[in-house]
Amino acid sequence: MTTSYDIAVIAGDGIGPEVTTEALKVADAAAEAYGFSLVKNEYDLGTERWLKTGDIFPDADFEDVKGHNAIYLGAIGDPRAPVGLIEYGIIAKCRFDLDLYINLRPIKLYDERMCPLKDKGPKDIDMLIIRENTEDAYAGMHGFVHKGQPLEVATQTMVYTREGVERPIRYAFEAARARNKNKQVTLIDKANAVRAQDIWTRVFAEVAEEYPDISTDHAYIDAACMWMVKNPEWFDVAVTPNLFGDIITDLGAMLQGGMGIAASGNLHPGQVSLFEPIHGSAPKHAGKNVASPVAAIMASSMMLDYLGQKEAGKAIETAVSELLISGELKGVKTGEQPCNEVGDLVANAVRASVAKA
Ligand code: IPM
Ligand code: MG
């Protein structure tokens, strides 16, 4: 019997549906080539549904989604909804309620021409950012007093638990061990100003003791932004609290060619996990077949890797990389190449690479 995986698909808003179609086209091509199958269940979630019915993520849908091997998400967000409503109702809900405590964001440059930095190439830009994914300023502990009045007070608490800090740090050390680079983990924080982040300093030092084969480094987030631009080759694996991870991975995305290529996995190792491109829903480009599906395709590669189909995941990554280098894939910017053509190109390259092997 062929191995099959159940995938919950949330195509979402804006360009989400079109890039998802291409990403799954490629994932299916890889599945077929490597002898497994993906059973996809689509969930109508996002701003359109909220506008029509008022539903964001009904419990019944959520329970259903949970029962899959993985979740694939296109993009969420639309200016017709209040800021954060749909984002918190869907993506943050998955992150928190499925306890997807790792946000794994690889930053890898495939083709020198895509890099905005002078004299930096693929050998310099290859790092893994491990973003903590359930705590920090994202934990949702916020409030307002005297709302709308001159003396209004607004607060948002940065929350860190020992377990919540330890698990991404441990994951980072394991990832550094598994990778063939500098065998180094950098802690990125702002413990000199956000004093509660002292817990990150302490837990990092404790966990590091268990990994004598891995060297450690530290950078405050402001300096880390500078070093990532100046000397990206210094980074191997970096681990950081949620909010800084959100910010620095946008910077990282630019180093690897832009939001059109950056992908991520929201993971709870061993449990249902969620894969998505880092980019947003870009409503103004929606439905025109101009968005680049490459980031979405890279997210599907990460999903297959997570499901244990490592060769299939790798085949997708290699196909994208080779097509970029050969120039058949013109780039990952909006409007450079029709969305569906990019999907066909990568799917065919994946099939061809397996037929050749
Ligand atoms: C991301 C996004 C989200 C985040 C938004 C949509 C809430 O920017 O996944 O990086 O801030 O985590
Ligand atoms: Mg972000």
Short mmCIF file of C-alpha atoms and ligand atoms in Angstrom, two decimals:
data_model
loop_
_atom_site.label_atom_id
_atom_site.label_comp_id
_atom_site.label_asym_id
_atom_site.label_seq_id
_atom_site.Cartn_x
_atom_site.Cartn_y
_atom_site.Cartn_z
CA MET A 1 0.00 0.00 0.00
CA THR A 2 1.28 3.46 -0.82
CA THR A 3 2.04 5.67 2.11
CA SER A 4 -0.34 8.58 2.20
CA TYR A 5 -0.48 11.73 4.27
CA ASP A 6 -3.52 13.81 5.18
CA ILE A 7 -2.94 17.47 4.59
CA ALA A 8 -5.27 20.21 5.82
CA VAL A 9 -5.08 23.06 3.31
CA ILE A 10 -5.89 26.61 4.35
CA ALA A 11 -5.32 28.61 1.19
CA GLY A 12 -6.52 31.79 2.90
CA ASP A 13 -6.61 35.34 1.61
CA GLY A 14 -5.23 37.39 -1.28
CA ILE A 15 -2.59 35.53 -3.27
CA GLY A 16 -2.84 32.60 -0.82
CA PRO A 17 -5.06 30.41 -3.04
CA GLU A 18 -3.03 30.80 -6.23
CA VAL A 19 0.37 30.18 -4.63
CA THR A 20 -1.09 27.24 -2.70
CA THR A 21 -2.35 25.65 -5.93
CA GLU A 22 1.16 25.79 -7.39
CA ALA A 23 2.85 24.60 -4.18
CA LEU A 24 0.57 21.57 -3.99
CA LYS A 25 1.01 20.90 -7.70
CA VAL A 26 4.74 20.62 -7.03
CA ALA A 27 4.26 18.60 -3.84
CA ASP A 28 2.02 16.17 -5.75
CA ALA A 29 4.63 15.81 -8.49
CA ALA A 30 7.26 14.98 -5.86
CA ALA A 31 4.88 12.58 -4.11
CA GLU A 32 4.16 10.75 -7.33
CA ALA A 33 7.84 10.56 -8.21
CA TYR A 34 8.77 9.21 -4.79
CA GLY A 35 5.85 6.83 -4.46
CA PHE A 36 3.60 8.31 -1.81
CA SER A 37 0.44 10.38 -1.91
CA LEU A 38 -1.06 13.47 -0.32
CA VAL A 39 -4.74 13.50 0.56
CA LYS A 40 -5.77 17.12 0.74
CA ASN A 41 -8.72 18.57 2.58
CA GLU A 42 -9.39 22.20 1.89
CA TYR A 43 -10.75 24.49 4.59
CA ASP A 44 -12.58 27.62 3.63
CA LEU A 45 -11.02 29.93 6.22
CA GLY A 46 -9.97 33.54 5.90
CA THR A 47 -11.39 36.99 5.41
CA GLU A 48 -13.97 36.06 2.72
CA ARG A 49 -15.61 33.53 5.01
CA TRP A 50 -15.52 35.94 7.95
CA LEU A 51 -17.16 38.64 5.82
CA LYS A 52 -19.87 36.21 4.67
CA THR A 53 -20.61 34.33 7.88
CA GLY A 54 -18.75 35.98 10.75
CA ASP A 55 -16.82 32.74 11.34
CA ILE A 56 -13.07 32.89 11.77
CA PHE A 57 -12.02 29.40 12.83
CA PRO A 58 -15.03 27.47 14.16
CA ASP A 59 -14.24 24.77 16.75
CA ALA A 60 -15.52 22.00 14.47
CA ASP A 61 -13.10 23.02 11.72
CA PHE A 62 -10.26 23.33 14.19
CA GLU A 63 -10.88 19.84 15.60
CA ASP A 64 -10.95 18.50 12.08
CA VAL A 65 -7.74 20.24 11.03
CA LYS A 66 -5.96 18.83 14.09
CA GLY A 67 -6.50 15.30 12.83
CA HIS A 68 -4.21 15.73 9.82
CA ASN A 69 -0.54 14.87 9.40
CA ALA A 70 0.27 18.46 8.47
CA ILE A 71 -1.34 21.81 7.71
CA TYR A 72 -0.45 23.82 4.65
CA LEU A 73 -1.28 27.53 4.80
CA GLY A 74 -1.12 29.97 1.89
CA ALA A 75 -1.51 33.46 3.34
CA ILE A 76 -3.80 35.27 5.76
CA GLY A 77 -4.75 38.94 6.05
CA ASP A 78 -6.96 41.43 4.28
CA PRO A 79 -7.47 45.17 4.82
CA ARG A 80 -11.26 44.65 4.96
CA ALA A 81 -10.87 43.02 8.40
CA PRO A 82 -9.71 44.82 11.55
CA VAL A 83 -5.94 44.65 12.11
CA GLY A 84 -4.90 41.30 13.56
CA LEU A 85 -8.39 39.74 13.75
CA ILE A 86 -7.91 37.07 11.10
CA GLU A 87 -4.18 36.69 11.77
CA TYR A 88 -4.81 35.97 15.45
CA GLY A 89 -7.89 33.92 14.72
CA ILE A 90 -6.16 31.57 12.31
CA ILE A 91 -2.38 31.55 12.27
CA ALA A 92 -1.81 32.52 15.89
CA LYS A 93 -4.59 30.14 16.96
CA CYS A 94 -2.80 27.27 15.22
CA ARG A 95 0.54 28.28 16.72
CA PHE A 96 -0.84 28.51 20.25
CA ASP A 97 -3.55 25.86 20.37
CA LEU A 98 -1.44 23.24 18.57
CA ASP A 99 1.58 24.35 20.61
CA LEU A 100 3.71 24.83 17.50
CA TYR A 101 6.61 26.07 19.56
CA ILE A 102 9.28 26.21 16.85
CA ASN A 103 9.13 28.56 13.93
CA LEU A 104 11.82 27.19 11.67
CA ARG A 105 12.97 29.72 9.10
CA PRO A 106 15.88 28.70 6.88
CA ILE A 107 17.69 31.54 5.14
CA LYS A 108 19.59 30.23 2.18
CA LEU A 109 20.76 32.04 -0.91
CA TYR A 110 20.59 29.89 -4.03
CA ASP A 111 21.84 32.30 -6.64
CA GLU A 112 24.23 35.19 -6.13
CA ARG A 113 22.21 37.44 -8.44
CA MET A 114 19.29 37.38 -5.99
CA CYS A 115 21.31 38.82 -3.11
CA PRO A 116 21.21 42.56 -2.46
CA LEU A 117 24.56 42.45 -0.61
CA LYS A 118 27.75 43.30 -2.45
CA ASP A 119 30.30 40.46 -2.70
CA LYS A 120 28.15 37.90 -0.87
CA GLY A 121 27.15 34.61 -2.39
CA PRO A 122 25.51 31.28 -1.57
CA LYS A 123 28.46 30.18 0.56
CA ASP A 124 27.92 33.22 2.82
CA ILE A 125 24.16 33.08 3.28
CA ASP A 126 23.04 29.78 4.71
CA MET A 127 21.57 29.88 8.18
CA LEU A 128 18.67 28.57 10.20
CA ILE A 129 16.69 30.94 12.36
CA ILE A 130 14.79 29.23 15.16
CA ARG A 131 12.07 31.62 16.23
CA GLU A 132 10.26 30.81 19.48
CA ASN A 133 6.64 30.66 18.42
CA THR A 134 4.18 30.69 21.33
CA GLU A 135 5.31 33.29 23.89
CA ASP A 136 6.89 36.74 24.20
CA ALA A 137 4.84 39.77 23.14
CA TYR A 138 2.70 37.39 21.04
CA ALA A 139 1.25 35.61 24.07
CA GLY A 140 -1.73 37.91 23.87
CA MET A 141 -1.53 39.41 27.36
CA HIS A 142 -2.45 42.98 26.61
CA GLY A 143 -4.95 45.53 27.77
CA PHE A 144 -6.10 49.09 27.79
CA VAL A 145 -7.23 51.32 30.62
CA HIS A 146 -9.22 54.51 30.00
CA LYS A 147 -9.44 53.62 26.32
CA GLY A 148 -9.73 56.67 24.12
CA GLN A 149 -9.19 59.07 27.03
CA PRO A 150 -6.20 61.41 27.34
CA LEU A 151 -4.82 59.30 30.19
CA GLU A 152 -5.15 56.03 28.30
CA VAL A 153 -2.74 53.27 29.30
CA ALA A 154 -1.89 50.38 26.97
CA THR A 155 0.17 47.39 28.06
CA GLN A 156 1.42 44.20 26.48
CA THR A 157 3.34 41.69 28.53
CA MET A 158 6.32 39.78 27.20
CA VAL A 159 5.85 36.29 28.62
CA TYR A 160 8.64 33.71 28.96
CA THR A 161 8.33 30.34 30.65
CA ARG A 162 11.32 28.14 31.36
CA GLU A 163 9.95 25.36 29.20
CA GLY A 164 8.96 27.79 26.46
CA VAL A 165 12.51 29.13 26.38
CA GLU A 166 14.30 25.83 26.77
CA ARG A 167 12.63 23.91 23.97
CA PRO A 168 13.57 26.19 21.05
CA ILE A 169 17.09 26.53 22.47
CA ARG A 170 17.45 22.76 22.65
CA TYR A 171 16.04 22.44 19.13
CA ALA A 172 18.64 24.96 17.94
CA PHE A 173 21.52 22.95 19.42
CA GLU A 174 20.19 19.76 17.88
CA ALA A 175 19.82 21.52 14.51
CA ALA A 176 23.39 22.81 14.69
CA ARG A 177 24.60 19.30 15.41
CA ALA A 178 22.66 17.89 12.47
CA ARG A 179 23.86 20.54 10.04
CA ASN A 180 27.17 20.59 8.32
CA LYS A 181 28.25 24.14 8.93
CA ASN A 182 30.05 25.94 11.75
CA LYS A 183 28.46 23.82 14.54
CA GLN A 184 27.45 27.05 16.20
CA VAL A 185 24.34 28.48 17.84
CA THR A 186 23.89 32.22 18.27
CA LEU A 187 21.44 33.52 20.86
CA ILE A 188 19.80 36.73 19.70
CA ASP A 189 18.05 38.73 22.42
CA LYS A 190 17.91 42.13 24.03
CA ALA A 191 18.58 41.12 27.60
CA ASN A 192 20.37 44.38 28.31
CA ALA A 193 17.12 46.30 27.88
CA VAL A 194 14.35 43.68 28.13
CA ARG A 195 15.57 42.44 31.49
CA ALA A 196 13.14 39.53 31.63
CA GLN A 197 15.12 38.02 28.77
CA ASP A 198 17.76 37.17 31.34
CA ILE A 199 15.90 33.85 31.41
CA TRP A 200 17.08 33.33 27.82
CA THR A 201 20.69 34.08 28.83
CA ARG A 202 20.58 31.60 31.71
CA VAL A 203 18.73 28.78 29.98
CA PHE A 204 20.95 29.12 26.90
CA ALA A 205 24.07 28.72 29.07
CA GLU A 206 22.57 25.69 30.82
CA VAL A 207 21.58 23.91 27.62
CA ALA A 208 24.92 24.77 25.96
CA GLU A 209 26.71 22.72 28.63
CA GLU A 210 25.04 19.61 27.26
CA TYR A 211 26.45 20.32 23.79
CA PRO A 212 30.23 20.64 24.20
CA ASP A 213 30.64 19.97 20.45
CA ILE A 214 28.64 23.10 19.55
CA SER A 215 30.12 26.56 20.00
CA THR A 216 27.98 29.46 21.16
CA ASP A 217 27.72 33.08 20.27
CA HIS A 218 25.51 35.94 21.36
CA ALA A 219 24.22 39.11 19.72
CA TYR A 220 21.70 41.70 20.83
CA ILE A 221 18.95 42.01 18.26
CA ASP A 222 20.04 45.45 17.07
CA ALA A 223 23.61 44.28 16.52
CA ALA A 224 22.37 41.02 15.00
CA CYS A 225 20.53 43.02 12.31
CA MET A 226 23.78 44.79 11.55
CA TRP A 227 25.91 41.62 11.49
CA MET A 228 23.43 39.77 9.33
CA VAL A 229 23.88 42.43 6.67
CA LYS A 230 27.61 42.95 7.19
CA ASN A 231 28.81 39.40 7.85
CA PRO A 232 25.98 36.94 7.17
CA GLU A 233 28.56 34.13 6.91
CA TRP A 234 29.01 34.29 10.69
CA PHE A 235 25.57 32.77 11.25
CA ASP A 236 24.88 29.06 11.33
CA VAL A 237 21.91 28.45 13.65
CA ALA A 238 20.38 31.32 15.61
CA VAL A 239 17.66 31.13 18.24
CA THR A 240 15.58 34.09 19.33
CA PRO A 241 12.34 35.14 21.07
CA ASN A 242 9.19 35.40 19.00
CA LEU A 243 9.04 39.12 18.16
CA PHE A 244 12.71 39.50 17.28
CA GLY A 245 12.41 36.32 15.23
CA ASP A 246 9.52 37.83 13.31
CA ILE A 247 11.56 40.90 12.46
CA ILE A 248 14.93 39.38 11.71
CA THR A 249 13.49 36.73 9.41
CA ASP A 250 12.08 39.46 7.14
CA LEU A 251 15.60 40.86 6.99
CA GLY A 252 16.90 37.35 6.32
CA ALA A 253 14.33 36.86 3.57
CA MET A 254 15.77 39.85 1.73
CA LEU A 255 19.26 38.37 1.91
CA GLN A 256 18.06 35.23 0.17
CA GLY A 257 16.23 37.07 -2.57
CA GLY A 258 13.08 38.49 -1.03
CA MET A 259 9.72 37.47 0.38
CA GLY A 260 9.13 35.53 -2.82
CA ILE A 261 11.37 32.69 -1.65
CA ALA A 262 11.32 32.59 2.18
CA ALA A 263 9.43 29.69 3.74
CA SER A 264 8.76 28.45 7.24
CA GLY A 265 7.62 25.53 9.33
CA ASN A 266 5.64 26.04 12.52
CA LEU A 267 6.55 22.87 14.35
CA HIS A 268 5.70 20.76 17.32
CA PRO A 269 8.13 17.94 16.60
CA GLY A 270 6.27 14.65 16.43
CA GLN A 271 2.85 16.29 16.09
CA VAL A 272 0.75 17.99 13.44
CA SER A 273 2.72 21.01 12.23
CA LEU A 274 2.02 23.89 9.88
CA PHE A 275 3.94 25.05 6.82
CA GLU A 276 3.63 28.43 5.14
CA PRO A 277 5.51 30.96 3.06
CA ILE A 278 6.69 33.88 5.20
CA HIS A 279 5.09 36.44 2.89
CA GLY A 280 1.66 37.92 3.41
CA SER A 281 -1.48 37.86 1.31
CA ALA A 282 -0.58 40.83 -0.96
CA PRO A 283 -4.26 41.59 -1.75
CA LYS A 284 -3.43 44.02 -4.54
CA HIS A 285 -1.77 41.25 -6.55
CA ALA A 286 -4.44 38.63 -5.87
CA GLY A 287 -6.10 36.76 -8.71
CA LYS A 288 -3.80 38.15 -11.42
CA ASN A 289 -1.43 35.20 -11.73
CA VAL A 290 1.52 37.52 -11.05
CA ALA A 291 2.58 36.42 -7.56
CA SER A 292 5.63 34.20 -7.27
CA PRO A 293 4.72 30.81 -5.80
CA VAL A 294 8.37 29.97 -5.02
CA ALA A 295 8.13 30.67 -1.27
CA ALA A 296 4.96 28.58 -1.12
CA ILE A 297 6.73 25.82 -3.06
CA MET A 298 9.66 25.95 -0.62
CA ALA A 299 7.16 25.61 2.25
CA SER A 300 5.80 22.46 0.60
CA SER A 301 9.36 21.14 0.42
CA MET A 302 9.74 21.74 4.17
CA MET A 303 6.42 19.96 4.76
CA LEU A 304 7.52 16.84 2.87
CA ASP A 305 10.81 16.84 4.75
CA TYR A 306 8.92 17.07 8.05
CA LEU A 307 6.63 14.22 7.04
CA GLY A 308 9.73 12.06 6.63
CA GLN A 309 9.86 12.27 2.82
CA LYS A 310 13.29 13.87 2.91
CA GLU A 311 14.31 12.98 -0.64
CA ALA A 312 11.10 14.40 -2.05
CA GLY A 313 11.56 17.60 -0.06
CA LYS A 314 15.15 17.86 -1.21
CA ALA A 315 14.15 17.24 -4.84
CA ILE A 316 11.88 20.29 -4.73
CA GLU A 317 14.58 22.47 -3.20
CA THR A 318 17.15 21.29 -5.73
CA ALA A 319 14.75 21.88 -8.63
CA VAL A 320 14.10 25.46 -7.52
CA SER A 321 17.77 26.12 -6.98
CA GLU A 322 18.79 24.71 -10.38
CA LEU A 323 16.04 26.56 -12.22
CA LEU A 324 17.11 29.82 -10.60
CA ILE A 325 20.73 29.26 -11.50
CA SER A 326 19.90 28.27 -15.09
CA GLY A 327 17.65 31.31 -15.45
CA GLU A 328 14.59 29.28 -16.50
CA LEU A 329 13.11 30.58 -13.29
CA LYS A 330 13.60 34.27 -13.86
CA GLY A 331 13.41 35.21 -10.20
CA VAL A 332 10.94 35.40 -7.36
CA LYS A 333 9.60 38.91 -7.75
CA THR A 334 5.96 39.75 -8.41
CA GLY A 335 5.18 39.97 -12.11
CA GLU A 336 8.40 38.33 -13.29
CA GLN A 337 6.78 35.11 -14.48
CA PRO A 338 3.18 33.86 -14.35
CA CYS A 339 2.41 32.05 -11.10
CA ASN A 340 1.05 28.91 -12.79
CA GLU A 341 4.00 28.67 -15.19
CA VAL A 342 6.43 28.67 -12.28
CA GLY A 343 4.47 25.83 -10.68
CA ASP A 344 4.57 23.83 -13.94
CA LEU A 345 8.27 24.51 -14.40
CA VAL A 346 9.20 23.30 -10.92
CA ALA A 347 6.84 20.30 -11.04
CA ASN A 348 8.32 19.21 -14.38
CA ALA A 349 11.87 19.67 -13.09
CA VAL A 350 11.08 17.51 -10.06
CA ARG A 351 9.65 14.76 -12.30
CA ALA A 352 12.61 14.98 -14.68
CA SER A 353 15.17 14.80 -11.86
CA VAL A 354 13.65 11.56 -10.60
CA ALA A 355 13.32 10.07 -14.07
CA LYS A 356 17.04 10.80 -14.63
CA ALA A 357 18.18 9.27 -11.33
C1 IPM B 1 4.84 36.00 10.32
C2 IPM B 1 3.79 37.07 10.25
C3 IPM B 1 2.84 36.94 11.44
C4 IPM B 1 3.67 37.12 12.69
C5 IPM B 1 1.65 37.91 11.40
C6 IPM B 1 0.79 37.68 10.18
C7 IPM B 1 0.81 37.85 12.66
O1 IPM B 1 4.39 38.33 10.17
O2 IPM B 1 4.47 34.82 10.33
O3 IPM B 1 6.03 36.32 10.35
O4 IPM B 1 3.90 38.26 13.13
O5 IPM B 1 4.10 36.12 13.23
MG MG B 2 6.52 38.25 9.99
#
